[in-house]
mmCIF file of C-alpha atoms in Angstrom:
data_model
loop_
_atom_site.group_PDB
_atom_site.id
_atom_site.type_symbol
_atom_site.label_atom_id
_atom_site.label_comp_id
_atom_site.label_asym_id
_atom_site.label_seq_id
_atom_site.Cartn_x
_atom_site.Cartn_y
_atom_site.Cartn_z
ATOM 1 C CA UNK P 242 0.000 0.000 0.000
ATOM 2 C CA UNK P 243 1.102 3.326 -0.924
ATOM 3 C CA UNK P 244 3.995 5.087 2.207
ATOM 4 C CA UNK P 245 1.610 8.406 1.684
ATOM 5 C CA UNK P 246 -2.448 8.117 1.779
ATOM 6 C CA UNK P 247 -4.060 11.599 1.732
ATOM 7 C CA UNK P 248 -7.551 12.018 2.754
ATOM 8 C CA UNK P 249 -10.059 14.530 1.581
ATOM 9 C CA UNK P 250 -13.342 14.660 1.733
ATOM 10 C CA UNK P 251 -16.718 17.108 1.505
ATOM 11 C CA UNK P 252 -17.107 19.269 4.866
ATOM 12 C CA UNK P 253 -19.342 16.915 7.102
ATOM 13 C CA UNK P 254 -18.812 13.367 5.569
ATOM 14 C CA UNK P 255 -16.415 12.333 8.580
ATOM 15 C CA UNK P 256 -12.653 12.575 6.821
ATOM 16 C CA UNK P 257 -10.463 13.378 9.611
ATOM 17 C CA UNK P 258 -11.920 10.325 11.124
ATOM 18 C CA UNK P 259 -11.778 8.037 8.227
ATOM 19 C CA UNK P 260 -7.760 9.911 8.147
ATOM 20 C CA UNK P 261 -7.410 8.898 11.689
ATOM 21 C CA UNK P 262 -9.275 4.899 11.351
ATOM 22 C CA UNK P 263 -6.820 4.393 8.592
ATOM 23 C CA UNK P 264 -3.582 5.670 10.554
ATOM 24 C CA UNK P 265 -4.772 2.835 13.406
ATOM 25 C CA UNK P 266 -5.069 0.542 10.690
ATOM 26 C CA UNK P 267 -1.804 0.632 8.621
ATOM 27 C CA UNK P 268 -0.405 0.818 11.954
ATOM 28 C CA UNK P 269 0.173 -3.211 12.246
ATOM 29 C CA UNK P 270 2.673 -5.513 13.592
ATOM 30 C CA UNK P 271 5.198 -3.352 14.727
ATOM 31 C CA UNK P 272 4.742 -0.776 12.022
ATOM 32 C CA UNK P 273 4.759 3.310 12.627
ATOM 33 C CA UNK P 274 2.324 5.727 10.941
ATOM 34 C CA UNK P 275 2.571 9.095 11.328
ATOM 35 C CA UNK P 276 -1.324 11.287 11.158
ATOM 36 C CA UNK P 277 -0.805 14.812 9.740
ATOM 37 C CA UNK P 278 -3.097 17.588 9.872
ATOM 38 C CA UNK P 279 -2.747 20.511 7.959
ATOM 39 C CA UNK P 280 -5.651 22.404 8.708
ATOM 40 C CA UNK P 281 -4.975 24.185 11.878
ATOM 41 C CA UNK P 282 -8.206 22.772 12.974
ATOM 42 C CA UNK P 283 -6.705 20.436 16.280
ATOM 43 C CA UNK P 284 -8.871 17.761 15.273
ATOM 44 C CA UNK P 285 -6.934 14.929 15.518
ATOM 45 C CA UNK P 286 -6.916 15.693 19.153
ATOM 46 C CA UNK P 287 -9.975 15.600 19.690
ATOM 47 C CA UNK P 288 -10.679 12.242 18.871
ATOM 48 C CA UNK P 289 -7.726 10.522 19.923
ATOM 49 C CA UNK P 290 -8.775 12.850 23.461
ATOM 50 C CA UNK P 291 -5.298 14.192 23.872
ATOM 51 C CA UNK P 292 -4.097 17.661 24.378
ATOM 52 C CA UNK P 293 -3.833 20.061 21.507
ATOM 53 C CA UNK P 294 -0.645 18.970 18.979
ATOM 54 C CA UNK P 295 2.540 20.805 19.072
ATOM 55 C CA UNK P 296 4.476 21.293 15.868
ATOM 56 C CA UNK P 297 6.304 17.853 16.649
ATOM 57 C CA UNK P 298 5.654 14.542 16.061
ATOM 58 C CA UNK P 299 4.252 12.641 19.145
ATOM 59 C CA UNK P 300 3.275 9.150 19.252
ATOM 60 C CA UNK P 301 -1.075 9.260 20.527
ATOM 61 C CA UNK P 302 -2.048 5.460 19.663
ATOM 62 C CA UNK P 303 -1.096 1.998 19.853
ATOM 63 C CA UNK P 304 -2.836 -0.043 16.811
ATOM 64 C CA UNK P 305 -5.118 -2.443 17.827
ATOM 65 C CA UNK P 306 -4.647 -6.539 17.389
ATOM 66 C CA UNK P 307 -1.007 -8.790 18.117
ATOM 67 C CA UNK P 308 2.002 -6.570 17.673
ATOM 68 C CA UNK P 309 0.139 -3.534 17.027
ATOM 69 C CA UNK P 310 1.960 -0.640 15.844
ATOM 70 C CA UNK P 311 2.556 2.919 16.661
ATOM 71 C CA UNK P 312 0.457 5.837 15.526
ATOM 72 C CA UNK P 313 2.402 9.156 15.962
ATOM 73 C CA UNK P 314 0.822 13.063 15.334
ATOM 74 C CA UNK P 315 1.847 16.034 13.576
ATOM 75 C CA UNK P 316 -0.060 19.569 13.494
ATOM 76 C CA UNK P 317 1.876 21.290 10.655
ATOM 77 C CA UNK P 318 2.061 24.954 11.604
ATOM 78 C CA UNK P 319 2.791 27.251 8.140
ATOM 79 C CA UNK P 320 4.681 29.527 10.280
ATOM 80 C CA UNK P 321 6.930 26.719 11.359
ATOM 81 C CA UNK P 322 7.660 25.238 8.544
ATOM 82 C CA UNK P 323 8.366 28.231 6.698
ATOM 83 C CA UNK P 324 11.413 28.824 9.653
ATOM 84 C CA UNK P 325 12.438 25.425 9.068
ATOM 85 C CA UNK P 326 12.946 26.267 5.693
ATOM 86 C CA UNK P 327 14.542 29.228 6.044
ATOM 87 C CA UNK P 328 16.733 27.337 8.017
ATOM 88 C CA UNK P 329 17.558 24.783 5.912
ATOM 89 C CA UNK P 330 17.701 26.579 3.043
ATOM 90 C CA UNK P 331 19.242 29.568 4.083
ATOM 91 C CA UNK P 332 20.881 29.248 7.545
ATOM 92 C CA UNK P 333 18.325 32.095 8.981
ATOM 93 C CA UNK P 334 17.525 30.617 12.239
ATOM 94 C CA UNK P 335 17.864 33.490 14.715
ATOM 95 C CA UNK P 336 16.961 36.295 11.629
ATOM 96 C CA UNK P 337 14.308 33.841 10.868
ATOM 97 C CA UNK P 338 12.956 34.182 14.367
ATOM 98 C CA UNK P 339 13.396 37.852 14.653
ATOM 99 C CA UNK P 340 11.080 38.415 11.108
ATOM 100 C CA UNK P 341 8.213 36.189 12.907
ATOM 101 C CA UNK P 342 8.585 38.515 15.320
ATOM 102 C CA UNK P 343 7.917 41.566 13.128
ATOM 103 C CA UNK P 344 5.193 39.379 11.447
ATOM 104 C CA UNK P 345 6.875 39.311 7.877
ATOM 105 C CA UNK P 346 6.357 35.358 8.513
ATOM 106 C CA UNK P 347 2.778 35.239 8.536
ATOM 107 C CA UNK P 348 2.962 38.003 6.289
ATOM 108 C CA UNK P 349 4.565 35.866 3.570
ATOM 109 C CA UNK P 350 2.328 32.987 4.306
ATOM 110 C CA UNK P 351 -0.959 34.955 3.909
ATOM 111 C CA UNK P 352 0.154 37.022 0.941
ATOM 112 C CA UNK P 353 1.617 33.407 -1.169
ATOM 113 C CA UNK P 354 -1.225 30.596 -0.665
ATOM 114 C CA UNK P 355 0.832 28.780 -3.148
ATOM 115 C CA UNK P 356 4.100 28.779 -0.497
ATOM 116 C CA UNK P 357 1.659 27.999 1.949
ATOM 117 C CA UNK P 358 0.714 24.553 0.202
ATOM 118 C CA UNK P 359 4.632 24.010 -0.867
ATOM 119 C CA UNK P 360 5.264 24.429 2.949
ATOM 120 C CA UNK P 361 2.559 22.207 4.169
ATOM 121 C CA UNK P 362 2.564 19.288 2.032
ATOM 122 C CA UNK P 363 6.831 19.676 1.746
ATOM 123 C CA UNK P 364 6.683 18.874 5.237
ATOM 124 C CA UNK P 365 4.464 15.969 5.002
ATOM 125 C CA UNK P 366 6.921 14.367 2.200
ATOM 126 C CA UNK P 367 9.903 15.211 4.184
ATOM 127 C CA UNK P 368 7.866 12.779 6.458
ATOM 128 C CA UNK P 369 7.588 9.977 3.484
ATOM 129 C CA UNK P 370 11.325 10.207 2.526
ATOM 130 C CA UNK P 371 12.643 10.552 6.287
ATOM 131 C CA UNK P 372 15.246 7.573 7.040
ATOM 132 C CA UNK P 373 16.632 7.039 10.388
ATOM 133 C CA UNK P 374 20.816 5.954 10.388
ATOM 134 C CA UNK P 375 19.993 2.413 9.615
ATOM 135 C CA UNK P 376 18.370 3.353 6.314
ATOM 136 C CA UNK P 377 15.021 2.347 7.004
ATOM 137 C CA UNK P 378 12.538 4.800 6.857
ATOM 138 C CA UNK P 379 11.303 6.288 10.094
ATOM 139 C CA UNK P 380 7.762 5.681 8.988
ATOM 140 C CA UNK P 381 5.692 2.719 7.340
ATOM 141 C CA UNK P 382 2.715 5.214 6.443
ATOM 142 C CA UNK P 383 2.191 9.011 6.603
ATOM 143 C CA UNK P 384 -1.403 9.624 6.512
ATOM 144 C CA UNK P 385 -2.309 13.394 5.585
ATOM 145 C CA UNK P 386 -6.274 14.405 7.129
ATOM 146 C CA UNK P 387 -5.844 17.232 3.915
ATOM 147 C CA UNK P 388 -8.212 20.204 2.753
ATOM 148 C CA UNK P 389 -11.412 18.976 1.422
ATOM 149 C CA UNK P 390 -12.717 17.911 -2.127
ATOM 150 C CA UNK P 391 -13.209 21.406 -3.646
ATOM 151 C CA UNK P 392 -9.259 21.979 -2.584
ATOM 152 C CA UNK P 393 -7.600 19.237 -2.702
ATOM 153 C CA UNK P 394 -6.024 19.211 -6.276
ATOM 154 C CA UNK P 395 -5.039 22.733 -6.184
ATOM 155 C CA UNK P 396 -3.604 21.929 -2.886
ATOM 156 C CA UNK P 397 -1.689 18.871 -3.936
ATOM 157 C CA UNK P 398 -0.558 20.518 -6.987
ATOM 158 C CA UNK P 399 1.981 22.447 -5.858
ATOM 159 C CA UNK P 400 3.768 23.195 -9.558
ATOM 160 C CA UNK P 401 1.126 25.320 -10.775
ATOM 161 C CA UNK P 402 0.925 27.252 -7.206
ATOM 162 C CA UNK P 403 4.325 27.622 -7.374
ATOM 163 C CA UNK P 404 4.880 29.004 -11.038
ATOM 164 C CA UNK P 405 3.688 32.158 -10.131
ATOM 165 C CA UNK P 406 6.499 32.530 -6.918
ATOM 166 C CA UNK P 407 9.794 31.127 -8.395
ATOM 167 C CA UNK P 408 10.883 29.329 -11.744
ATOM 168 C CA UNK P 409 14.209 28.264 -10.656
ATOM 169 C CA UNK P 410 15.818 28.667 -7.283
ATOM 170 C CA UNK P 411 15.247 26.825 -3.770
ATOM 171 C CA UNK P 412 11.481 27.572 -3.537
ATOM 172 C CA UNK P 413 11.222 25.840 -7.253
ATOM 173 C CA UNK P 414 13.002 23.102 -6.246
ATOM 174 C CA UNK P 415 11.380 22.317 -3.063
ATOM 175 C CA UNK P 416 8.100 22.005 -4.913
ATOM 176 C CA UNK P 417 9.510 19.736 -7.869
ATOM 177 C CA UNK P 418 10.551 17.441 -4.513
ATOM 178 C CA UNK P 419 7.258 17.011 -3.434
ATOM 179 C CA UNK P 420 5.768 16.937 -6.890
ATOM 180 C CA UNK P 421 7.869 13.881 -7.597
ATOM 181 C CA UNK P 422 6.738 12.421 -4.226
ATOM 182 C CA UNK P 423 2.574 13.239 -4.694
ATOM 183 C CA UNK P 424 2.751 11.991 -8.384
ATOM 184 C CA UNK P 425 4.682 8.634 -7.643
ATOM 185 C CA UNK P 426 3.478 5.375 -6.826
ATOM 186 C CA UNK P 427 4.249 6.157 -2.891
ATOM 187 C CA UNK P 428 0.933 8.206 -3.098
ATOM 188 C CA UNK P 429 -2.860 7.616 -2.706
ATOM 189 C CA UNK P 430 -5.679 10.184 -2.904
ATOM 190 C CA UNK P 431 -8.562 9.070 -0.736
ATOM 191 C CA UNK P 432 -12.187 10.864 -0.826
ATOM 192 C CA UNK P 433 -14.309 10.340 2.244
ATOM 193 C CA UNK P 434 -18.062 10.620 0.925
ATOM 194 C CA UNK P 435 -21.582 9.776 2.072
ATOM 195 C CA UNK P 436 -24.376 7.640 0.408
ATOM 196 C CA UNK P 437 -26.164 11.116 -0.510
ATOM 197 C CA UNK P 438 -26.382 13.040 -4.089
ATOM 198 C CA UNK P 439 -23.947 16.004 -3.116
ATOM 199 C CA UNK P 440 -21.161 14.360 -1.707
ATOM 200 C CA UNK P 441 -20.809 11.885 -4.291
ATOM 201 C CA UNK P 442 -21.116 14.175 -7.158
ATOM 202 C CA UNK P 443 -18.079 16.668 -5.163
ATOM 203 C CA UNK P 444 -16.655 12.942 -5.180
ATOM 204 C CA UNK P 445 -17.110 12.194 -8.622
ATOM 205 C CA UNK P 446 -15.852 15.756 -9.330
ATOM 206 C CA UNK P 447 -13.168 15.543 -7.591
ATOM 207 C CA UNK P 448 -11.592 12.346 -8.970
ATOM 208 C CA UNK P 449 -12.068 13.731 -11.903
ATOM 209 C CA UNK P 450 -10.100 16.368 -11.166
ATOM 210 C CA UNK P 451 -6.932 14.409 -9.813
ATOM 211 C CA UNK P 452 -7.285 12.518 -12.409
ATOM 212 C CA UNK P 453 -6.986 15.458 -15.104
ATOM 213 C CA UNK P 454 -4.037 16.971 -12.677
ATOM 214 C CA UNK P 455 -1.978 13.946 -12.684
ATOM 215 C CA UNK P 456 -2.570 12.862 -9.199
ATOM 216 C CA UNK P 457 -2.860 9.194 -8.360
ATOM 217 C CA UNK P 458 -6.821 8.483 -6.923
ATOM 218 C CA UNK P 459 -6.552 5.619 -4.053
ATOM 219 C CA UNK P 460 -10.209 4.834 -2.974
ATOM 220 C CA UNK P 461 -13.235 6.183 -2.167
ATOM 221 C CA UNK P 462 -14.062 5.361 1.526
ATOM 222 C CA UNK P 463 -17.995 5.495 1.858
ATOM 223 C CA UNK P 464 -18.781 6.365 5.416
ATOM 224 C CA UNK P 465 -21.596 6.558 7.723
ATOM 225 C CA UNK P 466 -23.627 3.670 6.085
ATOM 226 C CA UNK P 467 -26.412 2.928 7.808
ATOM 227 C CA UNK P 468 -27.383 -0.598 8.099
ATOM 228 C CA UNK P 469 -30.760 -1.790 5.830
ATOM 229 C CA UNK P 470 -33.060 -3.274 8.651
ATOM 230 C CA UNK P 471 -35.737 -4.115 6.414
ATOM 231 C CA UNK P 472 -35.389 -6.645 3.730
ATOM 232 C CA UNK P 473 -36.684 -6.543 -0.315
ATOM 233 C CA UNK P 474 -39.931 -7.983 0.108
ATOM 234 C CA UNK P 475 -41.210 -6.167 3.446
ATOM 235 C CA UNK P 476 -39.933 -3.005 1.764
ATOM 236 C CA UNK P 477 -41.944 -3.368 -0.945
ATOM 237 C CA UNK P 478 -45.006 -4.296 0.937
ATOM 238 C CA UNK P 479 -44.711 -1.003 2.850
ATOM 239 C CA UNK P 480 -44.435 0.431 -0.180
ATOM 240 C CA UNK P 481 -47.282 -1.038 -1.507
ATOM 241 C CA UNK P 482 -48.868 -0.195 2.193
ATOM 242 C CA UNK P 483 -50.626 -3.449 3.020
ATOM 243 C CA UNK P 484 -52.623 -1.925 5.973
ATOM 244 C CA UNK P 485 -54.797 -5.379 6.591
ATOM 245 C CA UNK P 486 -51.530 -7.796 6.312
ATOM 246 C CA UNK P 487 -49.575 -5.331 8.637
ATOM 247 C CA UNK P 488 -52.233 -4.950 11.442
ATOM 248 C CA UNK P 489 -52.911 -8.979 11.522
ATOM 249 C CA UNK P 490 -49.115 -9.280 12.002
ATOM 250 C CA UNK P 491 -48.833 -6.569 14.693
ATOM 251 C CA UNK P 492 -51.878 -8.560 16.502
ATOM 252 C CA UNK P 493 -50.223 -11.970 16.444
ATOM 253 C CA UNK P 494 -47.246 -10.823 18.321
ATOM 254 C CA UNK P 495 -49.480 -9.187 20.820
ATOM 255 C CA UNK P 496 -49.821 -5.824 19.993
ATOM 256 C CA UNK P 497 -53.825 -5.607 20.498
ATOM 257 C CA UNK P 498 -56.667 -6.121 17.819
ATOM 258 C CA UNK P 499 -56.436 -6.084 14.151
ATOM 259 C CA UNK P 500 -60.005 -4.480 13.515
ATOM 260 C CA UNK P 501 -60.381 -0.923 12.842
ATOM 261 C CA UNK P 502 -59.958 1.026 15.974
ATOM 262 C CA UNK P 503 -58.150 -1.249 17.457
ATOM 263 C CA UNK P 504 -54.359 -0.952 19.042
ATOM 264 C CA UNK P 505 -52.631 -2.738 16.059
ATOM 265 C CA UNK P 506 -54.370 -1.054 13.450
ATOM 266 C CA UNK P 507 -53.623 2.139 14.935
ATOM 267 C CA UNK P 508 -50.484 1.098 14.794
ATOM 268 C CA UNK P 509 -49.898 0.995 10.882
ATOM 269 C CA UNK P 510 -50.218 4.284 9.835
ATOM 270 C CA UNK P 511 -47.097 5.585 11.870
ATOM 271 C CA UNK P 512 -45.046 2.134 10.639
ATOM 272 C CA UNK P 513 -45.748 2.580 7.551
ATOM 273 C CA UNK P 514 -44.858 5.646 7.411
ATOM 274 C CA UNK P 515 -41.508 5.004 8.889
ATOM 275 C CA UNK P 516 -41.264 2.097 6.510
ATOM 276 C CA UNK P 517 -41.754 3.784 3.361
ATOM 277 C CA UNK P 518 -39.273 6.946 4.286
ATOM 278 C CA UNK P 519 -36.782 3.888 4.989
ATOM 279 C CA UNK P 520 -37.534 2.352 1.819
ATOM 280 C CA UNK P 521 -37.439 6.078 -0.129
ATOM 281 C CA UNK P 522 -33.684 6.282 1.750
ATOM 282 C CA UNK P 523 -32.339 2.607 1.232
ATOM 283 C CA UNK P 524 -33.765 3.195 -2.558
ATOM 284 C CA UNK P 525 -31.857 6.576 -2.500
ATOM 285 C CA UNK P 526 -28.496 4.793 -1.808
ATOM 286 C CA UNK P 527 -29.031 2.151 -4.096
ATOM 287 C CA UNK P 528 -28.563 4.556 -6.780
ATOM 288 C CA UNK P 529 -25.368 6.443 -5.319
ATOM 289 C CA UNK P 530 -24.057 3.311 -5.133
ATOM 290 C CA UNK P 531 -24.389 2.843 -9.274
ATOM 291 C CA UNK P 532 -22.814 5.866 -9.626
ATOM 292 C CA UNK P 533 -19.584 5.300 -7.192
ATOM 293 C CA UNK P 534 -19.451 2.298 -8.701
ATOM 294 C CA UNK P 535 -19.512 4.002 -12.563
ATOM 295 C CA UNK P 536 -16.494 5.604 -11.258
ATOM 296 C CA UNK P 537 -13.733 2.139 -11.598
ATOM 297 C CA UNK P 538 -12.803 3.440 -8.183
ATOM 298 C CA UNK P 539 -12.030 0.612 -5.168
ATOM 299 C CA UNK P 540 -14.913 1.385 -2.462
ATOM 300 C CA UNK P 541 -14.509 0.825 1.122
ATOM 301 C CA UNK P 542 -17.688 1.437 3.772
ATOM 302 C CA UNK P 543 -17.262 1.893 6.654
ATOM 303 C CA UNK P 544 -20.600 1.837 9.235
ATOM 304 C CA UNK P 545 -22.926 4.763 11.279
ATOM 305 C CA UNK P 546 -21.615 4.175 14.976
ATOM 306 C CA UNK P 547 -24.253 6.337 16.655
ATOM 307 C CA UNK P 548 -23.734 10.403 17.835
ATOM 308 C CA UNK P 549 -20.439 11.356 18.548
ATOM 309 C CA UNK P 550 -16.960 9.667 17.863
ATOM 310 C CA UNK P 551 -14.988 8.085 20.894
ATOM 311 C CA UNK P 552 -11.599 6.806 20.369
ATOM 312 C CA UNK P 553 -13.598 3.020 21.220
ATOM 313 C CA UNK P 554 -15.623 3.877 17.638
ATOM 314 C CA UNK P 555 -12.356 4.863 15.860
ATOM 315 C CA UNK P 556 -10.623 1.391 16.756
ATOM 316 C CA UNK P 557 -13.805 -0.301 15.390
ATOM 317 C CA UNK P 558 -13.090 1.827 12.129
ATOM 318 C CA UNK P 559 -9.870 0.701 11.990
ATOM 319 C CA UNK P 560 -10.619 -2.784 12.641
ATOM 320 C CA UNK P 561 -13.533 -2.704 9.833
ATOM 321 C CA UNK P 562 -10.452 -1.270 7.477
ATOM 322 C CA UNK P 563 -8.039 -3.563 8.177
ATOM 323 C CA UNK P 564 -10.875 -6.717 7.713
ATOM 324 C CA UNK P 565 -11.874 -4.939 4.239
ATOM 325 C CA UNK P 566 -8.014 -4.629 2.748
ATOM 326 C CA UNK P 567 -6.929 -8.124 4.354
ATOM 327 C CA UNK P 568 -9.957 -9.555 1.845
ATOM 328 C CA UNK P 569 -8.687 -7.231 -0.845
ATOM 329 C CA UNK P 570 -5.096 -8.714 -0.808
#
């Protein structure tokens, strides 16, 4: 599996998550993967229920299963990285401090989006590359929880937001680095998306639009799926709305008389109700499945847990993950 899997998704289908299910599950016997945000937004934290991340790497998890592996963090700060480049580029470390001081840092960070993204995902692929003095490389997996849909090619595709800062140079060269490291085989694009008409189109869209940049398209991870608790043939009887056949049944099992006025049959109205708005919605996903599926992209799903996240939900994830690629190999 590919050393660098970046996840993106459309706002609300659950990416960081899905980013932080899949760190726990590449994280296997004895193998390190390191979960980098980019955002700013501290979520990682907040489901792994750890204090806010530093601008270091710091290990948060232990995978789950025999000789689980390690899952470390990263928070990657623009500011930062933009000293540790001047640093290693230019041997600015106490000038470099002394112009974040006067705010030319965040200055040039706000004022050059496209350094911004060279910065950010440089860092990550410094990350990929990284070898400790053995010559094995610090980390198995680097999992990036990256912008969503609508900006995640222009993100990735740091070239074009270069061109317009530097055609030769350091800057230049940084970003053909990490072009050569987003465009090789050591890179997957994931897209986080819901069984619903908007995110799979932005899906859709958006592979379409890797795909037209020159970025390599891992899988779509469909998340949230709810489970189907009716099957075909009650479905379509609710459909149908069977009011006699449904009260009968609702009397056998107890649930007072069948005749009209009577407990069961005041029953049917509100099941079938219920019934045919879960039939409208299992119907609903039966079709974004045809069109994920007219997409030649692998599919993963992963299922609803309930309200909230809790780090016991996000080891189930991973666990679901790991079963779905072990029957994939």
């Amino acid at each position: 599996m590919s050393r660098l899997q970046v996840v993106s998704g459309k706002g609300g289908t659950g990416k960081t998550t899905v980013a932080a299910a899949l760190a726990l599950a590449l994280a296997r016997e004895g193998r390190r993967t390191l979960l980098v945000e980019v955002e700013g937004r501290q979520g990682i934290a907040q489901l792994f229920g750890t204090e806010a991340l530093p601008y270091e790497e710091r290990k948060i998890a232990v995978a789950p299963g025999r000789g689980g592996g390690e899952v470390h963090a990263l928070a990657i700060d623009a500011e930062r990285a933009l000293l540790d480049y001047l640093q290693m580029f230019y041997k600015l470390g106490s000038a470099g401090r002394a112009l974040k001081k006067l705010g030319a840092i965040d200055f040039a960070t706000t004022i050059a989006p496209g350094l911004r993204d060279v910065l950010l995902t440089g860092k990550a692929c410094e990350a990929v590359r990284r070898k400790d003095k053995a010559g094995r490389f610090v980390y198995d997996h680097v999992i990036m929880d990256a912008p969503p849909t609508g900006r995640i090619t222009r993100f990735l595709n740091v070239n074009d937001e270069v061109a317009g800062l530097a055609r030769f140079g350091p800057i230049h060269n940084q970003a053909q680095a990490v072009m050569k490291v987003l465009k090789s085989p050591d890179t997957a694009v994931h897209l986080v998306t819901l069984l619903e008409e908007m995110p799979v189109q932005e899906t859709a869209d958006g592979i379409a639009e890797l795909v037209e940049a020159g970025l390599p398209v891992g899988r779509v991870f469909v998340n949230m799926v709810r489970p189907h608790h009716l099957d075909e043939g009650t479905l379509r009887e609710a459909a149908e709305g069977h009011r006699a056949d449904i009260a009968r049944a609702l009397s056998r099992v107890g649930l007072g008389g069948a005749r009209r006025g009577g407990l069961a049959e005041r029953l049917v109205e509100p099941l079938l109700a219920q019934a045919a708005e879960h039939a409208s919605r299992v119907e609903l996903e039966r079709e974004q499945r045809q069109v994920l599926a007219g997409l030649d992209v692998p599919t993963y799903e992963l299922p609803l847990l309930g309200s909230g996240m809790e780090l016991a939900g996000l080891y189930e994830l991973a666990t679901e993950l790991r079963k779905q690629a072990d029957a994939d190999e």
